[in-house]
Coordinates of C-alpha atoms and ligand atoms in Angstrom, one line a residue:
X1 CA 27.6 -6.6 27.7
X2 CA 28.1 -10.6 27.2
X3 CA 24.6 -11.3 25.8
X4 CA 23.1 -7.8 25.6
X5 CA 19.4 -7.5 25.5
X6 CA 18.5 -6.2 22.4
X7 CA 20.0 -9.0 20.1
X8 CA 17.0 -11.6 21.2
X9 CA 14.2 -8.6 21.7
X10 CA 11.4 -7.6 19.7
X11 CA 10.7 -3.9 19.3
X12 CA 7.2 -2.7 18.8
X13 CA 7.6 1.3 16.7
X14 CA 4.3 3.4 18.2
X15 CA 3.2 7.3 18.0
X16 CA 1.8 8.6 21.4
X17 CA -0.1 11.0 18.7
X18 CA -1.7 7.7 17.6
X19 CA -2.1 5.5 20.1
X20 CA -4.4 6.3 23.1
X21 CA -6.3 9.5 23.6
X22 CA -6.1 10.2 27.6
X23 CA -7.6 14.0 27.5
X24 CA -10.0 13.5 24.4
X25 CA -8.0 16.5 23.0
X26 CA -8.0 14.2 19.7
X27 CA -4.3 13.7 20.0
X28 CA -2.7 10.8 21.8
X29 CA -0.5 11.4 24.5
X30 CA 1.5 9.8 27.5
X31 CA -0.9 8.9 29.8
X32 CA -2.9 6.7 27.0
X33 CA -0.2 5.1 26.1
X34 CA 0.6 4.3 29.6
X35 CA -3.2 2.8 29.8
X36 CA -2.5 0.7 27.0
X37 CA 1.0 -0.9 28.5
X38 CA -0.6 -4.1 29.3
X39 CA -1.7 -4.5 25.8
X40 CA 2.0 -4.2 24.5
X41 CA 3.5 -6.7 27.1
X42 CA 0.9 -9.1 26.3
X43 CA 1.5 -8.9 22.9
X44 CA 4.9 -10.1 23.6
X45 CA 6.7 -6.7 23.3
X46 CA 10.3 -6.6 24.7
X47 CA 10.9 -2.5 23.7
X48 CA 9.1 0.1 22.7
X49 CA 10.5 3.1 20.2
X50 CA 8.7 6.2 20.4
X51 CA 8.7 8.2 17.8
X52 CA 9.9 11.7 18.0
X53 CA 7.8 13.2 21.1
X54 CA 9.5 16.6 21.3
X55 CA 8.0 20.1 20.9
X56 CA 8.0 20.2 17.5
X57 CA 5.7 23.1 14.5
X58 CA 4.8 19.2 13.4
X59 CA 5.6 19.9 9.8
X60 CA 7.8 16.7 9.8
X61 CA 5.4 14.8 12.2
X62 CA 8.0 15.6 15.2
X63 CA 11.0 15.1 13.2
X64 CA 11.3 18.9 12.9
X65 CA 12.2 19.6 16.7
X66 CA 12.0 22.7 18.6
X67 CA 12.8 21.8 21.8
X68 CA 15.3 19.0 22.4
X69 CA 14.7 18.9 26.4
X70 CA 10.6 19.0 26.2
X71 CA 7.7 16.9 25.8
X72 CA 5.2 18.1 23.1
X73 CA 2.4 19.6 25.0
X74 CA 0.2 17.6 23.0
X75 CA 1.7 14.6 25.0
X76 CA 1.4 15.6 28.3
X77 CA 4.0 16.6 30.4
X78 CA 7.7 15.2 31.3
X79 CA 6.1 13.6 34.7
X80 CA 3.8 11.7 32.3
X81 CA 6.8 11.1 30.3
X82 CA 9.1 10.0 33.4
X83 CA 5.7 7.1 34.7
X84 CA 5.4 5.9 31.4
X85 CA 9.0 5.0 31.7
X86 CA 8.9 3.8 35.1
X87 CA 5.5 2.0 34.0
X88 CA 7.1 0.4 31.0
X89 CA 9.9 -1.0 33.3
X90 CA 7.6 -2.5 35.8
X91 CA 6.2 -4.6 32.8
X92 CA 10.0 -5.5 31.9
X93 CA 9.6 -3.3 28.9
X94 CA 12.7 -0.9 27.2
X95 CA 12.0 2.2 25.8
X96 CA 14.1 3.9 23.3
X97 CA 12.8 6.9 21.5
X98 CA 13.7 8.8 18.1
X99 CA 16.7 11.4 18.4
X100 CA 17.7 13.7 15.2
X101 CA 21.1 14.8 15.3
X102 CA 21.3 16.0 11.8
X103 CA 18.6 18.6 11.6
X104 CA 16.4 20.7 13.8
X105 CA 13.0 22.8 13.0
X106 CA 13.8 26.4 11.3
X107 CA 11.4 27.5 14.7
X108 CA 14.4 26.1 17.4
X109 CA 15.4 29.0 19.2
X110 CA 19.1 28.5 17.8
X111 CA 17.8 28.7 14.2
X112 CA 16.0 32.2 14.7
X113 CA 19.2 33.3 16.4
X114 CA 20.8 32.3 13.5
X115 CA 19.3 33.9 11.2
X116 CA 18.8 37.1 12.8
X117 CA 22.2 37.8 14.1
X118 CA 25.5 36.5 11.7
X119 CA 27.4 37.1 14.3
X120 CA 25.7 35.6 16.7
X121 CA 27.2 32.1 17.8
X122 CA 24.5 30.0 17.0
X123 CA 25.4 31.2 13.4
X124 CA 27.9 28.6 13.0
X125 CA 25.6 26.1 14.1
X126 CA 24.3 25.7 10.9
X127 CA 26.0 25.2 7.1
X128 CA 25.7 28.2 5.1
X129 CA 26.8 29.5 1.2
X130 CA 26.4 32.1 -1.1
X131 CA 26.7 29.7 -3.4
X132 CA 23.9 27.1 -3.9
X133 CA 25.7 25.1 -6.6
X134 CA 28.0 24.0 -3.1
X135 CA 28.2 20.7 -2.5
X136 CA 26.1 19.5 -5.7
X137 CA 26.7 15.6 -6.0
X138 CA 24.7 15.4 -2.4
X139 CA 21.5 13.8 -3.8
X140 CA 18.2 14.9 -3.2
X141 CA 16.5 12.9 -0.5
X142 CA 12.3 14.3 -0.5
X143 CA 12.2 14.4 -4.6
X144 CA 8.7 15.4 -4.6
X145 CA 8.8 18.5 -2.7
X146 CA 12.2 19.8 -2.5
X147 CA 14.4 21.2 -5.5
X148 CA 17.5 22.4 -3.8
X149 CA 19.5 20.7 -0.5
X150 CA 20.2 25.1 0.0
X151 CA 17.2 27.5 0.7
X152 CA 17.9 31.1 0.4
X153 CA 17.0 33.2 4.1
X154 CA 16.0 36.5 3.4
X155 CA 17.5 37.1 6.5
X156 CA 21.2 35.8 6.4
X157 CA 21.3 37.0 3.5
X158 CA 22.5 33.0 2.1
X159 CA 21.9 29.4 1.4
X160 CA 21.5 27.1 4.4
X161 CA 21.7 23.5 4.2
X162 CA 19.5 21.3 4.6
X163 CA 18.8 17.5 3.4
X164 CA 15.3 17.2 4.2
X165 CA 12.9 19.7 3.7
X166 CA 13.3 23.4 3.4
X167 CA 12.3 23.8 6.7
X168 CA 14.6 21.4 8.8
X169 CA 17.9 23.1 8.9
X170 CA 21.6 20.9 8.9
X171 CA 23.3 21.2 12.3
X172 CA 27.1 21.9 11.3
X173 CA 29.0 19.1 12.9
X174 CA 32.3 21.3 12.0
X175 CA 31.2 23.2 15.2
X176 CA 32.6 21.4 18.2
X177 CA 29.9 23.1 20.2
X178 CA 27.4 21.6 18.2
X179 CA 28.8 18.1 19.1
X180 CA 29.1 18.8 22.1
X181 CA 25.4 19.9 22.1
X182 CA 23.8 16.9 21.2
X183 CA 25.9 14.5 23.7
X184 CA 24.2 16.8 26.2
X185 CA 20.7 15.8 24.7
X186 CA 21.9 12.2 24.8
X187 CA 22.8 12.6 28.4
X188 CA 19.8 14.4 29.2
X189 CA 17.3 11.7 28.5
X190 CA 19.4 8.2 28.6
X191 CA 19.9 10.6 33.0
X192 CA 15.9 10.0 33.2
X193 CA 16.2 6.4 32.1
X194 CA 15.4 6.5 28.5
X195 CA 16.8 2.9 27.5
X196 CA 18.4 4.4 24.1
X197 CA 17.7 5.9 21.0
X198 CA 16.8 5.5 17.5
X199 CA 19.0 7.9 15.6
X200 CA 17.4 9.1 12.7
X201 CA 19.2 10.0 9.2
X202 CA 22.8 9.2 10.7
X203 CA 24.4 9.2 7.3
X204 CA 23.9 13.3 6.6
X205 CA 26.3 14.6 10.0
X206 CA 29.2 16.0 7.7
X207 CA 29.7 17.7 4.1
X208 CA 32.6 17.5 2.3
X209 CA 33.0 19.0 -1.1
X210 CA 33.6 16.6 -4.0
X211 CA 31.1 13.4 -2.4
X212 CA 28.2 12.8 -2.1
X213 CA 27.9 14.2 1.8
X214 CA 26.9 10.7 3.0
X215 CA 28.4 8.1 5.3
X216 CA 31.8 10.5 5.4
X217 CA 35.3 9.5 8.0
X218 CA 34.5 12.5 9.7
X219 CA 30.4 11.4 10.8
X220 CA 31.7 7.6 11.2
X221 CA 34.4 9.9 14.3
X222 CA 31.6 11.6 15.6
X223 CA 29.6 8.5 16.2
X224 CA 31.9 6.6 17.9
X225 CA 32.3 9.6 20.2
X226 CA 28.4 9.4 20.9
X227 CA 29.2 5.7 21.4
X228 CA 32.0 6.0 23.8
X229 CA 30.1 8.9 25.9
X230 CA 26.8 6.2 26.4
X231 CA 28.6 2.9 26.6
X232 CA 31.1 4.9 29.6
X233 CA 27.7 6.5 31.6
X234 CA 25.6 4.2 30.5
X235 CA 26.4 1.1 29.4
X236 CA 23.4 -0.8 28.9
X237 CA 21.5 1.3 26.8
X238 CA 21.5 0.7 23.1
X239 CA 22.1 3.2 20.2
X240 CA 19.7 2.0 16.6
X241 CA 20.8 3.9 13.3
X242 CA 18.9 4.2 10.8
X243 CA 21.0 4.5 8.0
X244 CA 19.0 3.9 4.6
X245 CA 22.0 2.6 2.8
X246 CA 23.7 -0.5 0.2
X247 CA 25.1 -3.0 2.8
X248 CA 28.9 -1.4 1.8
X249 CA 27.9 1.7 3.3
X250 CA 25.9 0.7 5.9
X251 CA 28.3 -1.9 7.8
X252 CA 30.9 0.7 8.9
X253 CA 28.3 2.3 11.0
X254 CA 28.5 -0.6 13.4
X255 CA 32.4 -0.1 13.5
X256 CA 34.2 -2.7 14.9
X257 CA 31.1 -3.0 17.7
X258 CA 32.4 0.3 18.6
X259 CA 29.2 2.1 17.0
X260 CA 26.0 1.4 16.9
X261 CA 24.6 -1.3 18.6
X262 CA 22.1 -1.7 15.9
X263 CA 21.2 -0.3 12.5
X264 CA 18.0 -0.9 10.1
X265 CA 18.6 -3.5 7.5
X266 CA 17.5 -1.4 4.5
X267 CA 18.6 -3.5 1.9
X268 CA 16.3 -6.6 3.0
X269 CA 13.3 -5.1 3.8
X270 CA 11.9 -4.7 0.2
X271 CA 13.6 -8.6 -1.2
X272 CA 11.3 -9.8 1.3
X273 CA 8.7 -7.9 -0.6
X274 CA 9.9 -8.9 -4.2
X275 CA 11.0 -12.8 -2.9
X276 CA 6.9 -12.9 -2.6
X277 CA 5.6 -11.4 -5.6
X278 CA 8.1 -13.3 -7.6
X279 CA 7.8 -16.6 -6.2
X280 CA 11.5 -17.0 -5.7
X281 CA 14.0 -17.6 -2.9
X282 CA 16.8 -16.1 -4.9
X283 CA 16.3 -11.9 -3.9
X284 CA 16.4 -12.8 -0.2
X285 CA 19.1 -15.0 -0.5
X286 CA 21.7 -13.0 -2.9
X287 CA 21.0 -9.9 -0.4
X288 CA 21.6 -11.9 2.8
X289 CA 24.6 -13.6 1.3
X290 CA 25.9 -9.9 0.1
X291 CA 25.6 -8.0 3.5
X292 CA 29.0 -9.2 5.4
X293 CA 28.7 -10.6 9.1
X294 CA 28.3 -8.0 11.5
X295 CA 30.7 -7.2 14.9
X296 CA 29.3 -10.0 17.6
X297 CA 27.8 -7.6 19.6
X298 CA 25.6 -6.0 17.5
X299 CA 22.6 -7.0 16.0
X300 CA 20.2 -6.1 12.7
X301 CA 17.2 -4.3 13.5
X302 CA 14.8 -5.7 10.8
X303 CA 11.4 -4.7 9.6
X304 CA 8.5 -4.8 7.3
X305 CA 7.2 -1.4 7.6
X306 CA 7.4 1.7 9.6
X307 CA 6.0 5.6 9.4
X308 CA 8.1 6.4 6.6
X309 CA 6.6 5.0 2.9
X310 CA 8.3 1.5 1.7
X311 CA 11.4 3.2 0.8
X312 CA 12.6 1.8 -2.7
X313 CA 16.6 3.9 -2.5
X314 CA 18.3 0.6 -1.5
X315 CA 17.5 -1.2 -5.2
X316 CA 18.5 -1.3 -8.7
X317 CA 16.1 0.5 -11.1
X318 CA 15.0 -1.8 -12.8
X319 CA 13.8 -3.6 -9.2
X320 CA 12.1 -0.4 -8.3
X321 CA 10.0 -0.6 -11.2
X322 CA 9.2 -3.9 -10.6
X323 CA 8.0 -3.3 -7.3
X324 CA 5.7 0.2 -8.2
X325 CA 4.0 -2.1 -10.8
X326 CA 3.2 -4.8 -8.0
X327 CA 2.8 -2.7 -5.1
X328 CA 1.6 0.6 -6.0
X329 CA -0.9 -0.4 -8.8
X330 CA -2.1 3.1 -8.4
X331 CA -0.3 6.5 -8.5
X332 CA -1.4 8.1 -5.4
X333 CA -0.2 5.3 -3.4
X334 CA 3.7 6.6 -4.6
X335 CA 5.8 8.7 -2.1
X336 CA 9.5 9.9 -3.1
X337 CA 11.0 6.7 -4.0
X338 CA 8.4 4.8 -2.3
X339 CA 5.0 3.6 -1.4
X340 CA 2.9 4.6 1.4
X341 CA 1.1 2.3 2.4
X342 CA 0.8 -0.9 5.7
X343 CA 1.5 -4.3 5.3
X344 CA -1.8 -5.7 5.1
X345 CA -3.0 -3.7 2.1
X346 CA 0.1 -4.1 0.3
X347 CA -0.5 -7.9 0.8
X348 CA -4.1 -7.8 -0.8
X349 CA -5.1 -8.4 2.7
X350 CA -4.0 -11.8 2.3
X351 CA -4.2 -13.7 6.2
X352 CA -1.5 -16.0 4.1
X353 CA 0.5 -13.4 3.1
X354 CA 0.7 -11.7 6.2
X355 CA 1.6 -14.5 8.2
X356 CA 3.9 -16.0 5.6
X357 CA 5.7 -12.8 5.4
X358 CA 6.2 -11.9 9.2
X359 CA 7.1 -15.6 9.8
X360 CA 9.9 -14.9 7.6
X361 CA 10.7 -12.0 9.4
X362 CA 10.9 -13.6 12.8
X363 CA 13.0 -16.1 11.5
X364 CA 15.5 -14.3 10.1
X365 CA 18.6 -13.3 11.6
X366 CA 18.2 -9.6 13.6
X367 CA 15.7 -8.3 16.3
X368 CA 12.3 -7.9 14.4
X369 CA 10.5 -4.2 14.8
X370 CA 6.5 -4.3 14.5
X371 CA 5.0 -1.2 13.3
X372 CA 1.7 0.1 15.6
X373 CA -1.7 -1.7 14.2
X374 CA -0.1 -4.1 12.0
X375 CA -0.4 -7.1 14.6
X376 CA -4.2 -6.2 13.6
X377 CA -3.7 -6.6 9.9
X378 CA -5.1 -2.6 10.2
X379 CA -5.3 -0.5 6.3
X380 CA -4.0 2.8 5.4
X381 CA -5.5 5.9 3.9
X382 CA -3.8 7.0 1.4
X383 CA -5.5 10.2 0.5
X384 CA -4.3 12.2 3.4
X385 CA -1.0 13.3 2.1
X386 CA 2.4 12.8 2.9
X387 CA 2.9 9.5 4.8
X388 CA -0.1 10.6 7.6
X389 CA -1.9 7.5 5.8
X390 CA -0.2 5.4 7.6
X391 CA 0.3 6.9 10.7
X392 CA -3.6 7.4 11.9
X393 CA -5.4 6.3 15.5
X394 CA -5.0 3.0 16.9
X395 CA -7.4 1.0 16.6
X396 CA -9.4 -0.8 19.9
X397 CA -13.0 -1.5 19.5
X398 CA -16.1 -0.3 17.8
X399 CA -16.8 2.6 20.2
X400 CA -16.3 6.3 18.9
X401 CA -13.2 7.0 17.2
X402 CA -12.3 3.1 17.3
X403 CA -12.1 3.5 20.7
X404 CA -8.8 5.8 20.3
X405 CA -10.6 9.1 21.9
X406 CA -13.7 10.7 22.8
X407 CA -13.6 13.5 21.3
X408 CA -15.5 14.9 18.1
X409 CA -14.3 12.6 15.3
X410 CA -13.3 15.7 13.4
X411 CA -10.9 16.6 16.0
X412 CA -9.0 13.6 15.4
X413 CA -5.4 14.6 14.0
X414 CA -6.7 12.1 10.9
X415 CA -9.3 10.2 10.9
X416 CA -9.9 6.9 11.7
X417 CA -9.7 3.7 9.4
X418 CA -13.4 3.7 7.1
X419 CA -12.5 1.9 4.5
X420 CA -14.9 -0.9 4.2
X421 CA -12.2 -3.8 4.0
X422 CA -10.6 -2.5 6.9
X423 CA -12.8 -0.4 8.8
X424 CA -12.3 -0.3 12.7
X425 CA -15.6 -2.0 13.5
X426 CA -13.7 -5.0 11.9
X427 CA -10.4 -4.6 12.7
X428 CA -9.6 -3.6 16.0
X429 CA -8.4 -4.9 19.1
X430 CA -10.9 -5.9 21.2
X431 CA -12.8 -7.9 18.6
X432 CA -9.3 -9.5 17.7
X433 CA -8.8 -10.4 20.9
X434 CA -12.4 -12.1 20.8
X435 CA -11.2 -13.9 18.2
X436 CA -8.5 -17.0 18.9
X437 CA -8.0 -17.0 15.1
X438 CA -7.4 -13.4 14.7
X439 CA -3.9 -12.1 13.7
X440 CA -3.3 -10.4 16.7
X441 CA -3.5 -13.7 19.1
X442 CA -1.8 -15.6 15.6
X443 CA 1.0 -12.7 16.1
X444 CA 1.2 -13.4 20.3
X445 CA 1.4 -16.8 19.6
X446 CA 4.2 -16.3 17.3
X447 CA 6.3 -14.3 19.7
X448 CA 5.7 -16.3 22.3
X449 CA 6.4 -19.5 20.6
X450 CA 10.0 -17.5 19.1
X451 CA 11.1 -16.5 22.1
X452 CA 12.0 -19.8 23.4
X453 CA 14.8 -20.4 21.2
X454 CA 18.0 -18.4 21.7
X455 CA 18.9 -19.3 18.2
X456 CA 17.1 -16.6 16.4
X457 CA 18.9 -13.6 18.3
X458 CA 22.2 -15.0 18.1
X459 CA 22.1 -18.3 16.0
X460 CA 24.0 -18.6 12.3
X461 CA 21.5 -18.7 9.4
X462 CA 22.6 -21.2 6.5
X463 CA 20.8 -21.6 3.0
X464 CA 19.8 -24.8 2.0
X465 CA 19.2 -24.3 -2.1
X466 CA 16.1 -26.5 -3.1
X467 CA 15.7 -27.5 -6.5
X468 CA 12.5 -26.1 -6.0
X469 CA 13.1 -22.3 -6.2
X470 CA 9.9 -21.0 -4.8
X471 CA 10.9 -22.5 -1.4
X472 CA 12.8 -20.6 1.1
X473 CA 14.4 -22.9 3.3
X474 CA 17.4 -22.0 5.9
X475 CA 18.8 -23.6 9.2
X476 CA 19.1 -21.3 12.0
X477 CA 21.9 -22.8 14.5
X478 CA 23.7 -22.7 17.7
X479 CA 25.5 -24.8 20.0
X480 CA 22.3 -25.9 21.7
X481 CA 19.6 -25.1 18.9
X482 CA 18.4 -26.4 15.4
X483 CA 16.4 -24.9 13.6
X484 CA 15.2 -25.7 10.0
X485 CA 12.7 -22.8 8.3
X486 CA 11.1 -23.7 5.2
X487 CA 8.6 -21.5 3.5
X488 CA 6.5 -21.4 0.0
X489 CA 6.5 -18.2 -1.5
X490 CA 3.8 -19.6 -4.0
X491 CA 0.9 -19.0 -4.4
X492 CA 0.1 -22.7 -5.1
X493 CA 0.5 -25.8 -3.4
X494 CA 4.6 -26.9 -3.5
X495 CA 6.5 -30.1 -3.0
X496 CA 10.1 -30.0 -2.1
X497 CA 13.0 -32.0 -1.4
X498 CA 15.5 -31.0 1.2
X499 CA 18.9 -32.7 1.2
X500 CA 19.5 -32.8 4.7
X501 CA 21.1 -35.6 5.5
X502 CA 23.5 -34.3 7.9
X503 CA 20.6 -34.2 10.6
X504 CA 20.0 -37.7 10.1
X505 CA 18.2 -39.4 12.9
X506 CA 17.1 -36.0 13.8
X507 CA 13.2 -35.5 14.8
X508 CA 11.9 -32.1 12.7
X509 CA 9.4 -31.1 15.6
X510 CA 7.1 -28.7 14.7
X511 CA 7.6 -25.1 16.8
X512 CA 4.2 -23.3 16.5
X513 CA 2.0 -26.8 17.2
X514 CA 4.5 -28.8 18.3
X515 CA 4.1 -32.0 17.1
X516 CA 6.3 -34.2 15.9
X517 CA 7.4 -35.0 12.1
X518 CA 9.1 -38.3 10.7
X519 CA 13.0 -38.6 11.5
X520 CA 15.4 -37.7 8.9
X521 CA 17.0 -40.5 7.4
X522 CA 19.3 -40.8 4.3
X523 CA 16.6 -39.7 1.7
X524 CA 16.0 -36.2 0.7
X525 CA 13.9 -35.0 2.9
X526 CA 10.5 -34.9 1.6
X527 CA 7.8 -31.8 2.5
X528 CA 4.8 -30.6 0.8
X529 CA 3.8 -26.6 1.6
X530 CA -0.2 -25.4 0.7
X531 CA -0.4 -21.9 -1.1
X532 CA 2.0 -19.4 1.2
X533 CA 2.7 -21.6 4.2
X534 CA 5.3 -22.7 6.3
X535 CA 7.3 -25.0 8.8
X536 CA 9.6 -24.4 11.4
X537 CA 11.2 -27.2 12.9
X538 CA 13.3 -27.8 15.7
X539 CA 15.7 -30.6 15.1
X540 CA 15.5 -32.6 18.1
X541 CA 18.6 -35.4 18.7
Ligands
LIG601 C1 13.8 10.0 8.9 C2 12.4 9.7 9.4 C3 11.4 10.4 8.5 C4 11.7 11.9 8.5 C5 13.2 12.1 8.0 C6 13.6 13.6 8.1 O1 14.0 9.4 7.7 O2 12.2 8.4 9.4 O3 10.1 10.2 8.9 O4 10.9 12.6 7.6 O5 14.1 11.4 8.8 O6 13.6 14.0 9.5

């Protein structure tokens, strides 16, 4: 692939549970999210990523799967799986959905086999002791309800492992029929037309004794065998790790572009986060500038937020508690090492925030991922456990259940939005799209506007350092695009001089508006920013 697709697309991260209620069974399913197609193109939506839509006991919302070659029944069937597909591609959309190698439900048939019969084959497809004290520098990922990576079957008669919960049993990636297993998976659903997957907790494949059982030789091998299966049967789909990892560890899992296509960028996603509270340019910059370049044809997947809580693994301690005491301001808000909660209400509901924040996010270098509902600016609940409260119904107009499903509200699998800031007779999408100053058209605009300049899938990105260390300013370049982002991470009105001389005689033209700015000359380049705005130019000869 010369210029594959994904390093200029925008991904858009949606439940079928929670986005459109075809059978009013209060669960969202294919054929509702298939209704609701136009509504993702327009919003200016280049691939979709389902999360995991298997049959699952649900006690990892999907990610504990019982059935690798099935749609949840919930969902509808594989024929409503097979025309949202073919719907999706009419509309020039990609679909790529979640896939877990490392773990499967303790209900999958081979797990019961397992555990019945030792001698059974499927036996060896998991990681057993008698000892749990095995493997004991692998941290413990789900600190609030696990104790142990081993749990003790009754059964066996030992410890398996596992590095999630209890209840999501390690594959054993010693086992070359396990391997061999999941390419068949892969095959299965990139032979239907699946556009690629999001491969979920990559680092965890192998143990070895005396590490910490992440990002080993052995799972780096296995990968690139995954790689070289897809890119020889199906070489235009993409492969998206997520990999919740310190920019050392998290570079060799694109290889030498012989990996992944893409991988999360972990370590940004919370600077963006601290860059705000603190007013300063300096935690986005010294994180960008400590990631290395990546292979040329592969590309960052970056992101705000997504199902999981903020994840807070990928900083210092000292930043963590920084971040708690701006961000989670109250204890029930706290996950793991996390918080659980959406953009907007992180942001105070701030329209300035918002936008200031995903601006920066569009601009910077890697294919942006939207999370469902927060093009609307929609809240959270956090009082329904886990991370549900932020994974709850879609939110469309002021009918019923927000207009997510007909059925009894207290069928819904959670409840809607009723939170009097950000209750669904407010925020929704119908209303919003009423609205030419709501954030979802703001948000269309923004995509629309982005997506015709090249430069911010492929461009370099190059820090220009202000005196003024509240402003964010970069150029984004390529041989036929300038671009020159400047943003105020302040709460207060900024002035700021940009020594930019080297575009003298350029025109700064405005990208969102488009209107036209004094030339550059000689002088530093003078700008003044209100509270948590921003410009982005294009540098026109
Ligand atoms: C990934 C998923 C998360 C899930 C975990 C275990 O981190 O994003 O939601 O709980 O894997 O499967």
């Amino acid at each position: 692939m010369s210029n594959p697709w994904y390093k200029n697309a925008v991904f858009y991260e949606v439940y079928v549970k929670g986005f459109h209620d075809h059978n009013n069974d209060g669960k969202g399913d294919f054929k509702g999210l298939t209704s609701k197609l136009d509504y993702i193109a327009n919003l200016g939506i280049d691939c979709i990523w389902l999360l995991p839509m298997y049959p699952s006991p649900g006690k990892d919302d999907g990610y504990d799967i019982m059935n690798y070659y099935e749609i949840h029944k919930d969902y509808g069937t594989l024929d409503d799986f097979k025309h949202f597909l073919d719907e999706s591609h009419k509309r020039g959309i990609r679909v790529i959905a979640d896939l877990v190698l490392n773990h499967i439900s303790d209900q999958h048939p081979w797990f019961i086999e397992a555990v019945n019969n030792v001698y059974s084959k499927y036996h060896n497809y998991f990681v057993w002791s008698h000892n749990p004290e095995k493997y004991k520098e692998a941290r413990i990922i789900f600190v609030d309800t696990e104790i142990s990576n081993w749990t003790w079957s009754d059964k066996a008669k030992k410890y398996y492992w596992h590095r999630f919960f209890y209840h999501q049993p390690d594959l054993n990636y010693e086992n070359p029929d396990v391997q061999e297993e999941m390419i068949k998976v892969l095959d299965y659903w990139l032979g239907l037309g699946l556009d690629g997957f999001r491969v979920d907790a990559v680092p965890y494949l192998f143990e070895q004794e005396g590490t910490s059982c992440e990002n080993l030789p052995q799972t780096h091998e296995y990968l690139k065998k995954i790689r070289k299966f897809v890119d020889n049967k199906y070489p235009d789909c993409l492969l998206l790790a997520e990999a919740n990892q310190w920019p050392e560890d998290l570079l060799p899992y694109f290889g030498d572009g012989d990996e992944f296509h893409m991988a999360f960028n972990f370590p940004l996603m919370p600077r963006m986060f601290m860059a705000l509270r603190q007013e300063h340019h300096g935690p986005i910059i010294d994180i960008i500038q400590r990631i290395p370049a990546i292979p040329e044809n592969c590309q960052w997947a970056i992101f705000l937020r997504n199902h999981d809580e903020l994840t807070l693994e990928m900083v210092t301690d000292e930043e963590r508690d920084y971040m708690y005491k701006q961000y989670a301001k109250d204890e029930q808000m706290k996950i793991n090492v996390g918080i659980r909660r959406r953009l907007a209400p992180l942001l105070e509901n701030s329209r300035n925030q918002i936008e200031l924040l995903n601006t920066i996010l569009l601009c910077l270098p890697g294919a942006p991922v939207i999370y469902y509902g927060d093009e609307l600016g929609m809240g959270d609940n956090i009082y329904l456990g886990d991370r549900n409260g932020v994974r709850t119904p879609m939110h469309w107009n002021v009918d019923r259940n927000a207009g997510f499903s007909k059925c009894n509200p207290s069928k819904l699998y959670a409840p809607v939005i009723t939170d009097p800031e950000y209750d669904y007779h407010t925020i929704n999408v119908e209303n919003q799209e009423n609205n030419i100053h709501s954030l979802l058209n703001w948000t269309k605009h923004m995509l629309k506007q982005r997506r015709k300049f090249s430069v911010f899938g492929s461009g370099t990105l190059r820090f220009i350092y202000p005196e003024n260390k509240r402003i964010l300013a970069f150029f984004r370049e390529n041989d036929n695009e300038r671009l020159l982002c400047v943003f105020n991470l302040s709460h207060l009105h900024q002035p700021v001089e940009l020594y930019i001389s080297e575009y003298k005689g350029f025109k700064p033209v405005e990208i969102i508006g488009e209107e036209s700015f004094p030339y550059i000359g000689e002088l530093p380049y003078l700008l003044t920013l209100s509270p948590h705005s921003f410009f982005i130019f294009e540098l026109v000869q």
